[in-house]
PDB file of C-alpha atoms in Angstrom:
ATOM      1  CA  MET T   1      15.701  33.614  -3.055  1.00 68.00           C
ATOM      2  CA  HIS T   2      13.095  30.872  -2.596  1.00 69.00           C
ATOM      3  CA  ASN T   3      12.975  30.239  -6.359  1.00 84.00           C
ATOM      4  CA  LYS T   4      16.753  29.954  -6.508  1.00 87.00           C
ATOM      5  CA  ARG T   5      16.705  27.387  -3.705  1.00 91.00           C
ATOM      6  CA  GLU T   6      14.039  25.408  -5.547  1.00 93.00           C
ATOM      7  CA  VAL T   7      16.051  25.432  -8.782  1.00 95.00           C
ATOM      8  CA  LEU T   8      19.257  24.436  -6.988  1.00 95.00           C
ATOM      9  CA  GLY T   9      17.423  21.621  -5.248  1.00 94.00           C
ATOM     10  CA  LYS T  10      16.088  20.291  -8.544  1.00 96.00           C
ATOM     11  CA  ILE T  11      19.575  20.469 -10.088  1.00 96.00           C
ATOM     12  CA  LEU T  12      21.037  18.499  -7.172  1.00 96.00           C
ATOM     13  CA  PHE T  13      18.190  15.996  -7.386  1.00 97.00           C
ATOM     14  CA  GLY T  14      18.850  15.554 -11.111  1.00 96.00           C
ATOM     15  CA  ALA T  15      22.550  15.065 -10.365  1.00 96.00           C
ATOM     16  CA  ALA T  16      21.623  12.339  -7.870  1.00 96.00           C
ATOM     17  CA  ILE T  17      19.635  10.545 -10.580  1.00 96.00           C
ATOM     18  CA  LEU T  18      22.674  10.717 -12.885  1.00 96.00           C
ATOM     19  CA  ILE T  19      24.823   9.279 -10.088  1.00 95.00           C
ATOM     20  CA  LEU T  20      22.319   6.437  -9.710  1.00 95.00           C
ATOM     21  CA  LEU T  21      22.434   5.699 -13.443  1.00 94.00           C
ATOM     22  CA  TYR T  22      26.218   5.721 -13.384  1.00 93.00           C
ATOM     23  CA  MET T  23      26.203   3.245 -10.497  1.00 92.00           C
ATOM     24  CA  PHE T  24      24.581   0.736 -12.841  1.00 88.00           C
ATOM     25  CA  ILE T  25      27.269   1.043 -15.514  1.00 87.00           C
ATOM     26  CA  THR T  26      30.500   2.019 -13.738  1.00 84.00           C
ATOM     27  CA  PRO T  27      33.400  -0.427 -14.292  1.00 72.00           C
ATOM     28  CA  ILE T  28      33.868  -1.072 -10.570  1.00 74.00           C
ATOM     29  CA  SER T  29      30.390  -2.593 -10.486  1.00 74.00           C
ATOM     30  CA  HIS T  30      31.799  -5.569 -12.392  1.00 76.00           C
ATOM     31  CA  VAL T  31      34.634  -6.530 -10.033  1.00 81.00           C
ATOM     32  CA  LEU T  32      35.057  -7.372  -6.375  1.00 77.00           C
ATOM     33  CA  ILE T  33      36.749  -4.325  -4.853  1.00 74.00           C
ATOM     34  CA  HIS T  34      36.708  -5.258  -1.173  1.00 76.00           C
ATOM     35  CA  VAL T  35      37.975  -8.378   0.592  1.00 81.00           C
ATOM     36  CA  ASP T  36      34.703  -8.760   2.520  1.00 87.00           C
ATOM     37  CA  GLU T  37      32.868  -8.954  -0.803  1.00 89.00           C
ATOM     38  CA  TYR T  38      34.548 -12.315  -1.420  1.00 88.00           C
ATOM     39  CA  TRP T  39      33.018 -13.544   1.843  1.00 88.00           C
ATOM     40  CA  THR T  40      29.533 -12.347   0.899  1.00 90.00           C
ATOM     41  CA  TYR T  41      29.854 -13.627  -2.673  1.00 89.00           C
ATOM     42  CA  SER T  42      30.970 -17.078  -1.485  1.00 88.00           C
ATOM     43  CA  LEU T  43      28.306 -17.294   1.214  1.00 90.00           C
ATOM     44  CA  VAL T  44      25.302 -16.481  -0.956  1.00 89.00           C
ATOM     45  CA  ASN T  45      26.420 -18.935  -3.630  1.00 88.00           C
ATOM     46  CA  LEU T  46      26.058 -21.752  -1.113  1.00 89.00           C
ATOM     47  CA  PRO T  47      22.700 -23.542  -0.754  1.00 89.00           C
ATOM     48  CA  PHE T  48      20.395 -21.444   1.433  1.00 89.00           C
ATOM     49  CA  PHE T  49      20.531 -23.446   4.681  1.00 90.00           C
ATOM     50  CA  GLU T  50      24.251 -24.036   4.349  1.00 91.00           C
ATOM     51  CA  GLY T  51      24.797 -20.335   3.704  1.00 90.00           C
ATOM     52  CA  MET T  52      22.744 -19.296   6.720  1.00 88.00           C
ATOM     53  CA  THR T  53      24.681 -21.762   8.873  1.00 88.00           C
ATOM     54  CA  VAL T  54      27.864 -20.002   7.793  1.00 87.00           C
ATOM     55  CA  ALA T  55      26.228 -16.624   8.506  1.00 85.00           C
ATOM     56  CA  ILE T  56      25.581 -17.673  12.097  1.00 83.00           C
ATOM     57  CA  HIS T  57      29.348 -17.932  12.584  1.00 79.00           C
ATOM     58  CA  ASP T  58      29.897 -14.491  11.049  1.00 79.00           C
ATOM     59  CA  VAL T  59      29.957 -11.251  13.067  1.00 80.00           C
ATOM     60  CA  HIS T  60      26.921  -9.663  11.393  1.00 85.00           C
ATOM     61  CA  PRO T  61      23.136 -10.158  11.487  1.00 91.00           C
ATOM     62  CA  PRO T  62      21.519 -12.104   8.618  1.00 91.00           C
ATOM     63  CA  LEU T  63      19.144  -9.690   6.866  1.00 94.00           C
ATOM     64  CA  HIS T  64      21.519  -8.629   4.089  1.00 94.00           C
ATOM     65  CA  TYR T  65      22.230 -12.247   3.203  1.00 93.00           C
ATOM     66  CA  LEU T  66      18.488 -12.965   3.154  1.00 93.00           C
ATOM     67  CA  ILE T  67      17.935 -10.030   0.792  1.00 94.00           C
ATOM     68  CA  LEU T  68      20.613 -11.388  -1.544  1.00 92.00           C
ATOM     69  CA  TYR T  69      19.071 -14.856  -1.481  1.00 91.00           C
ATOM     70  CA  LEU T  70      15.826 -13.322  -2.749  1.00 88.00           C
ATOM     71  CA  PHE T  71      17.674 -12.701  -6.001  1.00 82.00           C
ATOM     72  CA  ALA T  72      18.851 -16.324  -6.283  1.00 73.00           C
ATOM     73  CA  PRO T  73      16.520 -17.059  -9.253  1.00 73.00           C
ATOM     74  CA  PHE T  74      18.317 -14.325 -11.228  1.00 67.00           C
ATOM     75  CA  GLY T  75      21.748 -15.874 -10.708  1.00 61.00           C
ATOM     76  CA  LEU T  76      23.866 -15.209  -7.640  1.00 64.00           C
ATOM     77  CA  THR T  77      27.058 -15.902  -9.601  1.00 68.00           C
ATOM     78  CA  ASN T  78      26.521 -12.610 -11.461  1.00 78.00           C
ATOM     79  CA  ILE T  79      28.691 -10.073  -9.604  1.00 85.00           C
ATOM     80  CA  HIS T  80      27.071  -7.123 -11.351  1.00 85.00           C
ATOM     81  CA  LEU T  81      23.623  -8.266 -10.193  1.00 86.00           C
ATOM     82  CA  LEU T  82      24.783  -8.584  -6.594  1.00 89.00           C
ATOM     83  CA  LYS T  83      26.193  -5.058  -6.749  1.00 90.00           C
ATOM     84  CA  ILE T  84      22.909  -3.756  -8.144  1.00 91.00           C
ATOM     85  CA  VAL T  85      21.253  -5.134  -5.007  1.00 93.00           C
ATOM     86  CA  SER T  86      23.516  -2.779  -3.039  1.00 93.00           C
ATOM     87  CA  VAL T  87      22.532   0.113  -5.330  1.00 94.00           C
ATOM     88  CA  ILE T  88      18.806  -0.423  -4.706  1.00 95.00           C
ATOM     89  CA  PRO T  89      18.903   1.460  -1.346  1.00 96.00           C
ATOM     90  CA  TYR T  90      20.110   4.582  -3.162  1.00 97.00           C
ATOM     91  CA  LEU T  91      17.190   4.245  -5.580  1.00 97.00           C
ATOM     92  CA  LEU T  92      14.828   3.887  -2.618  1.00 97.00           C
ATOM     93  CA  LEU T  93      16.355   6.948  -0.942  1.00 97.00           C
ATOM     94  CA  ILE T  94      15.788   8.942  -4.132  1.00 97.00           C
ATOM     95  CA  LEU T  95      12.114   7.967  -3.986  1.00 97.00           C
ATOM     96  CA  VAL T  96      11.950   8.840  -0.282  1.00 97.00           C
ATOM     97  CA  SER T  97      13.615  12.166  -1.019  1.00 97.00           C
ATOM     98  CA  TYR T  98      11.073  12.958  -3.743  1.00 97.00           C
ATOM     99  CA  PHE T  99       7.880  11.766  -2.060  1.00 96.00           C
ATOM    100  CA  LYS T 100       8.650  12.359   1.619  1.00 96.00           C
ATOM    101  CA  ILE T 101      11.436  14.896   2.189  1.00 96.00           C
ATOM    102  CA  ARG T 102      10.315  17.179  -0.657  1.00 95.00           C
ATOM    103  CA  ASN T 103       6.771  17.242   0.685  1.00 95.00           C
ATOM    104  CA  ASP T 104       7.824  17.761   4.300  1.00 94.00           C
ATOM    105  CA  TYR T 105      10.408  20.446   3.499  1.00 94.00           C
ATOM    106  CA  ASP T 106      11.164  21.646  -0.028  1.00 94.00           C
ATOM    107  CA  TRP T 107      13.049  20.839  -3.225  1.00 96.00           C
ATOM    108  CA  PHE T 108      16.308  22.263  -1.889  1.00 96.00           C
ATOM    109  CA  THR T 109      16.317  19.995   1.173  1.00 96.00           C
ATOM    110  CA  ALA T 110      15.395  16.938  -0.897  1.00 97.00           C
ATOM    111  CA  GLY T 111      18.017  17.649  -3.562  1.00 97.00           C
ATOM    112  CA  LEU T 112      20.811  18.490  -1.142  1.00 96.00           C
ATOM    113  CA  PHE T 113      20.079  15.442   0.992  1.00 96.00           C
ATOM    114  CA  ILE T 114      20.090  12.841  -1.762  1.00 96.00           C
ATOM    115  CA  PHE T 115      23.063  14.405  -3.559  1.00 96.00           C
ATOM    116  CA  CYS T 116      25.154  14.353  -0.374  1.00 93.00           C
ATOM    117  CA  ILE T 117      24.131  10.755   0.361  1.00 94.00           C
ATOM    118  CA  GLY T 118      25.560   9.853  -3.050  1.00 92.00           C
ATOM    119  CA  VAL T 119      28.872  11.701  -2.984  1.00 88.00           C
ATOM    120  CA  MET T 120      29.974  12.309   0.613  1.00 83.00           C
ATOM    121  CA  SER T 121      32.693  10.202   2.210  1.00 73.00           C
ATOM    122  CA  ASP T 122      32.846   6.627   0.840  1.00 79.00           C
ATOM    123  CA  PHE T 123      29.104   6.442   0.199  1.00 86.00           C
ATOM    124  CA  PHE T 124      29.477   6.152  -3.581  1.00 88.00           C
ATOM    125  CA  VAL T 125      31.792   3.151  -3.251  1.00 87.00           C
ATOM    126  CA  GLU T 126      29.700   1.570  -0.493  1.00 88.00           C
ATOM    127  CA  PHE T 127      26.672   1.573  -2.797  1.00 92.00           C
ATOM    128  CA  LEU T 128      28.752  -0.558  -5.189  1.00 90.00           C
ATOM    129  CA  THR T 129      30.054  -2.960  -2.561  1.00 91.00           C
ATOM    130  CA  ILE T 130      28.406  -6.324  -1.917  1.00 91.00           C
ATOM    131  CA  ARG T 131      27.998  -5.696   1.794  1.00 92.00           C
ATOM    132  CA  MET T 132      25.198  -4.683   4.128  1.00 93.00           C
ATOM    133  CA  TYR T 133      26.158  -1.049   4.654  1.00 93.00           C
ATOM    134  CA  SER T 134      23.999   0.550   1.957  1.00 94.00           C
ATOM    135  CA  TRP T 135      20.924  -1.336   3.188  1.00 96.00           C
ATOM    136  CA  GLY T 136      21.742  -0.475   6.788  1.00 95.00           C
ATOM    137  CA  LEU T 137      22.090   3.176   5.807  1.00 95.00           C
ATOM    138  CA  PHE T 138      18.654   3.097   4.171  1.00 97.00           C
ATOM    139  CA  PHE T 139      16.982   1.498   7.186  1.00 97.00           C
ATOM    140  CA  VAL T 140      18.608   3.839   9.713  1.00 96.00           C
ATOM    141  CA  ILE T 141      17.681   6.929   7.651  1.00 97.00           C
ATOM    142  CA  MET T 142      14.083   5.709   7.518  1.00 97.00           C
ATOM    143  CA  ALA T 143      14.206   5.128  11.279  1.00 97.00           C
ATOM    144  CA  PHE T 144      15.449   8.693  11.737  1.00 97.00           C
ATOM    145  CA  ILE T 145      12.666  10.092   9.551  1.00 97.00           C
ATOM    146  CA  TYR T 146      10.030   8.365  11.670  1.00 97.00           C
ATOM    147  CA  PHE T 147      11.882   9.199  14.869  1.00 97.00           C
ATOM    148  CA  LYS T 148      11.138  12.806  13.945  1.00 95.00           C
ATOM    149  CA  GLU T 149       7.544  11.891  13.037  1.00 95.00           C
ATOM    150  CA  VAL T 150       7.115  10.303  16.460  1.00 96.00           C
ATOM    151  CA  THR T 151       8.405  13.352  18.332  1.00 94.00           C
ATOM    152  CA  ASP T 152       6.237  15.629  16.191  1.00 93.00           C
ATOM    153  CA  ASN T 153       2.972  13.667  16.130  1.00 93.00           C
ATOM    154  CA  TRP T 154       3.140  10.790  18.638  1.00 93.00           C
ATOM    155  CA  ASN T 155       0.730   8.784  16.478  1.00 94.00           C
ATOM    156  CA  ARG T 156       0.469   5.036  16.008  1.00 95.00           C
ATOM    157  CA  LYS T 157       1.633   5.004  12.379  1.00 95.00           C
ATOM    158  CA  SER T 158       4.875   6.800  13.247  1.00 96.00           C
ATOM    159  CA  TRP T 159       5.572   4.453  16.154  1.00 97.00           C
ATOM    160  CA  ILE T 160       4.946   1.365  13.991  1.00 97.00           C
ATOM    161  CA  LEU T 161       7.267   2.576  11.252  1.00 97.00           C
ATOM    162  CA  LEU T 162       9.978   3.648  13.703  1.00 97.00           C
ATOM    163  CA  THR T 163       9.800   0.217  15.339  1.00 98.00           C
ATOM    164  CA  LEU T 164       9.884  -1.542  11.960  1.00 97.00           C
ATOM    165  CA  PHE T 165      12.907   0.325  10.605  1.00 98.00           C
ATOM    166  CA  ALA T 166      14.771   0.093  13.911  1.00 97.00           C
ATOM    167  CA  LEU T 167      14.216  -3.678  13.818  1.00 97.00           C
ATOM    168  CA  LEU T 168      15.406  -3.931  10.203  1.00 97.00           C
ATOM    169  CA  SER T 169      18.470  -1.840  11.107  1.00 96.00           C
ATOM    170  CA  ALA T 170      19.324  -4.193  13.977  1.00 94.00           C
ATOM    171  CA  TYR T 171      18.951  -7.227  11.707  1.00 95.00           C
ATOM    172  CA  THR T 172      21.264  -5.635   9.109  1.00 94.00           C
ATOM    173  CA  GLN T 173      24.275  -4.406  11.110  1.00 91.00           C
ATOM    174  CA  TYR T 174      24.850  -4.082  14.842  1.00 88.00           C
ATOM    175  CA  ILE T 175      26.303  -0.568  14.594  1.00 89.00           C
ATOM    176  CA  PHE T 176      22.980   0.622  13.157  1.00 92.00           C
ATOM    177  CA  ALA T 177      21.219  -0.956  16.130  1.00 92.00           C
ATOM    178  CA  ILE T 178      23.328   1.297  18.372  1.00 92.00           C
ATOM    179  CA  THR T 179      22.294   4.308  16.274  1.00 93.00           C
ATOM    180  CA  CYS T 180      18.628   3.422  16.650  1.00 95.00           C
ATOM    181  CA  GLY T 181      19.161   2.867  20.368  1.00 95.00           C
ATOM    182  CA  LEU T 182      20.388   6.455  20.640  1.00 95.00           C
ATOM    183  CA  MET T 183      17.243   7.624  18.824  1.00 96.00           C
ATOM    184  CA  TYR T 184      15.095   5.783  21.363  1.00 97.00           C
ATOM    185  CA  LEU T 185      17.084   7.403  24.164  1.00 97.00           C
ATOM    186  CA  LEU T 186      16.338  10.821  22.668  1.00 96.00           C
ATOM    187  CA  VAL T 187      12.650   9.900  22.382  1.00 97.00           C
ATOM    188  CA  LEU T 188      12.652   8.958  26.063  1.00 96.00           C
ATOM    189  CA  VAL T 189      14.229  12.309  26.975  1.00 95.00           C
ATOM    190  CA  GLU T 190      11.569  14.073  24.900  1.00 95.00           C
ATOM    191  CA  ILE T 191       8.828  12.093  26.658  1.00 96.00           C
ATOM    192  CA  LEU T 192      10.117  12.977  30.117  1.00 94.00           C
ATOM    193  CA  ARG T 193      10.171  16.641  29.122  1.00 93.00           C
ATOM    194  CA  SER T 194       6.616  16.588  27.788  1.00 89.00           C
ATOM    195  CA  SER T 195       3.326  17.245  29.558  1.00 87.00           C
ATOM    196  CA  ASP T 196       1.789  13.906  28.456  1.00 89.00           C
ATOM    197  CA  VAL T 197       4.278  11.541  30.022  1.00 93.00           C
ATOM    198  CA  LYS T 198       2.073   8.522  30.787  1.00 92.00           C
ATOM    199  CA  PRO T 199       0.454   7.880  27.352  1.00 93.00           C
ATOM    200  CA  ARG T 200       3.683   8.587  25.488  1.00 95.00           C
ATOM    201  CA  LEU T 201       5.718   6.434  27.853  1.00 96.00           C
ATOM    202  CA  ARG T 202       3.208   3.623  27.242  1.00 96.00           C
ATOM    203  CA  GLN T 203       3.771   3.961  23.479  1.00 96.00           C
ATOM    204  CA  PHE T 204       7.515   3.950  24.057  1.00 97.00           C
ATOM    205  CA  MET T 205       7.403   0.769  26.151  1.00 97.00           C
ATOM    206  CA  ILE T 206       5.207  -1.029  23.606  1.00 97.00           C
ATOM    207  CA  SER T 207       7.722  -0.198  20.883  1.00 97.00           C
ATOM    208  CA  VAL T 208      10.742  -1.269  22.952  1.00 97.00           C
ATOM    209  CA  ILE T 209       9.118  -4.527  24.070  1.00 97.00           C
ATOM    210  CA  SER T 210       8.106  -5.269  20.480  1.00 96.00           C
ATOM    211  CA  LEU T 211      11.694  -4.757  19.358  1.00 96.00           C
ATOM    212  CA  LEU T 212      13.011  -7.067  22.071  1.00 94.00           C
ATOM    213  CA  ILE T 213      10.497  -9.798  21.227  1.00 95.00           C
ATOM    214  CA  LEU T 214      11.027  -9.575  17.476  1.00 94.00           C
ATOM    215  CA  HIS T 215      14.807  -9.545  17.816  1.00 91.00           C
ATOM    216  CA  SER T 216      14.937 -12.293  20.450  1.00 89.00           C
ATOM    217  CA  PRO T 217      15.169 -15.163  17.889  1.00 86.00           C
ATOM    218  CA  TRP T 218      18.589 -13.790  16.858  1.00 83.00           C
ATOM    219  CA  LEU T 219      19.737 -13.064  20.418  1.00 81.00           C
ATOM    220  CA  VAL T 220      21.066 -16.614  20.937  1.00 78.00           C
ATOM    221  CA  VAL T 221      23.072 -16.306  17.724  1.00 76.00           C
ATOM    222  CA  PHE T 222      24.361 -12.889  18.780  1.00 75.00           C
ATOM    223  CA  ILE T 223      25.617 -14.327  22.078  1.00 75.00           C
ATOM    224  CA  HIS T 224      27.305 -17.137  20.134  1.00 66.00           C
ATOM    225  CA  GLN T 225      28.975 -14.614  17.823  1.00 68.00           C
ATOM    226  CA  VAL T 226      30.251 -12.578  20.765  1.00 69.00           C
ATOM    227  CA  GLN T 227      31.655 -15.681  22.461  1.00 66.00           C
ATOM    228  CA  THR T 228      33.241 -16.894  19.234  1.00 68.00           C
ATOM    229  CA  HIS T 229      34.969 -13.601  18.486  1.00 59.00           C
ATOM    230  CA  GLN T 230      35.682 -12.465  22.033  1.00 58.00           C
ATOM    231  CA  GLY T 231      39.416 -12.951  21.498  1.00 54.00           C
ATOM    232  CA  THR T 232      39.495 -10.366  18.710  1.00 53.00           C
ATOM    233  CA  THR T 233      41.901  -7.522  19.433  1.00 52.00           C
ATOM    234  CA  LEU T 234      40.273  -4.095  19.306  1.00 49.00           C
ATOM    235  CA  GLU T 235      42.166  -0.869  18.854  1.00 57.00           C
ATOM    236  CA  ILE T 236      41.627   1.587  21.703  1.00 58.00           C
ATOM    237  CA  PRO T 237      40.541   4.959  20.246  1.00 57.00           C
ATOM    238  CA  GLN T 238      42.978   7.799  20.790  1.00 63.00           C
ATOM    239  CA  ILE T 239      41.990  11.375  21.562  1.00 61.00           C
ATOM    240  CA  GLY T 240      43.692  12.476  18.345  1.00 58.00           C
ATOM    241  CA  SER T 241      41.324  10.248  16.372  1.00 62.00           C
ATOM    242  CA  LEU T 242      38.155  12.001  17.568  1.00 61.00           C
ATOM    243  CA  PHE T 243      38.414  14.666  14.869  1.00 61.00           C
ATOM    244  CA  ASN T 244      38.613  11.963  12.191  1.00 63.00           C
ATOM    245  CA  TYR T 245      35.503  10.257  13.605  1.00 56.00           C
ATOM    246  CA  ILE T 246      33.573  13.530  13.402  1.00 59.00           C
ATOM    247  CA  ILE T 247      34.556  14.376   9.808  1.00 60.00           C
ATOM    248  CA  PHE T 248      34.390  10.814   8.438  1.00 58.00           C
ATOM    249  CA  PHE T 249      30.951  11.309   6.878  1.00 56.00           C
ATOM    250  CA  ALA T 250      32.144  14.385   5.013  1.00 56.00           C
ATOM    251  CA  LEU T 251      35.560  13.133   3.918  1.00 58.00           C
ATOM    252  CA  ASN T 252      36.426   9.604   3.002  1.00 53.00           C
ATOM    253  CA  HIS T 253      39.718   9.163   4.818  1.00 47.00           C
ATOM    254  CA  PRO T 254      41.459  10.537   7.910  1.00 40.00           C
ATOM    255  CA  THR T 255      44.203  11.896   5.666  1.00 38.00           C
ATOM    256  CA  LEU T 256      41.580  14.145   3.996  1.00 37.00           C
ATOM    257  CA  ARG T 257      42.566  12.970   0.537  1.00 40.00           C
ATOM    258  CA  GLY T 258      39.301  13.928  -1.174  1.00 39.00           C
ATOM    259  CA  TRP T 259      35.660  13.195  -1.876  1.00 40.00           C
ATOM    260  CA  GLY T 260      34.500   9.567  -2.020  1.00 43.00           C
ATOM    261  CA  PHE T 261      32.711  10.088  -5.362  1.00 44.00           C
ATOM    262  CA  LEU T 262      35.993  11.152  -6.991  1.00 44.00           C
ATOM    263  CA  ASN T 263      38.105   8.486  -5.326  1.00 46.00           C
ATOM    264  CA  PHE T 264      36.497   5.628  -7.238  1.00 43.00           C
ATOM    265  CA  PHE T 265      38.996   6.538 -10.004  1.00 43.00           C
ATOM    266  CA  HIS T 266      41.682   5.065  -7.715  1.00 44.00           C
ATOM    267  CA  LEU T 267      39.863   1.744  -7.990  1.00 44.00           C
ATOM    268  CA  ILE T 268      39.578   1.662 -11.778  1.00 43.00           C
ATOM    269  CA  GLY T 269      42.801   3.455 -12.649  1.00 43.00           C
TER     270      GLY T 269
END
């Protein structure tokens, strides 16, 4: 049974590599498929300081735009290149799956994880969209990995890496900051349940204070963004929508119309 799990894991891992290769050549990697991509594309083709000034008036943190500007010497007008930047997190997750998850668990866990990250919900399309979601997904997964390391080992390395990836998540997309905040809440619960409360609580406070200090330069901008967009109308969630929220990461649409990996044919058909 163990050998079968190992073989299945390797097959799924190989399938994930094929998905990665296809991401580099698929037709939808050559066109803008989402209206927000036009915003990102236009912003990063502005001069750096002008682009970052525009980003301040956006509703998102700046890290994704900074990552894209790193590729400016290669030509930001190349849509395919910008989409490859969004594919890079999937490549990094494949490496994490091979070197970290495989070693901590087994081939089956590593293969199943990275295959699902490629095909579940709208993930496949998001990895080909010039937005911050694929990078945010990478950072929040890394934060989760070291959240577990912290609760298992309580060592300095794990705390540093959890703090780092939580910070990068917050600078990429605010929703990922909420996710990391929930992880810290769970860490606090674990600390209060432990027998070594004082030293672990000290580690926790150092991490939280570090996050607040390192994120404080953007806090003024965040307040400005909230004030600027405070008139935006938000839809109040209905009880009937809760089921859709729960299954979203398994199916790509509330109408349950199919897997995200298959639905890219709707975009190129």
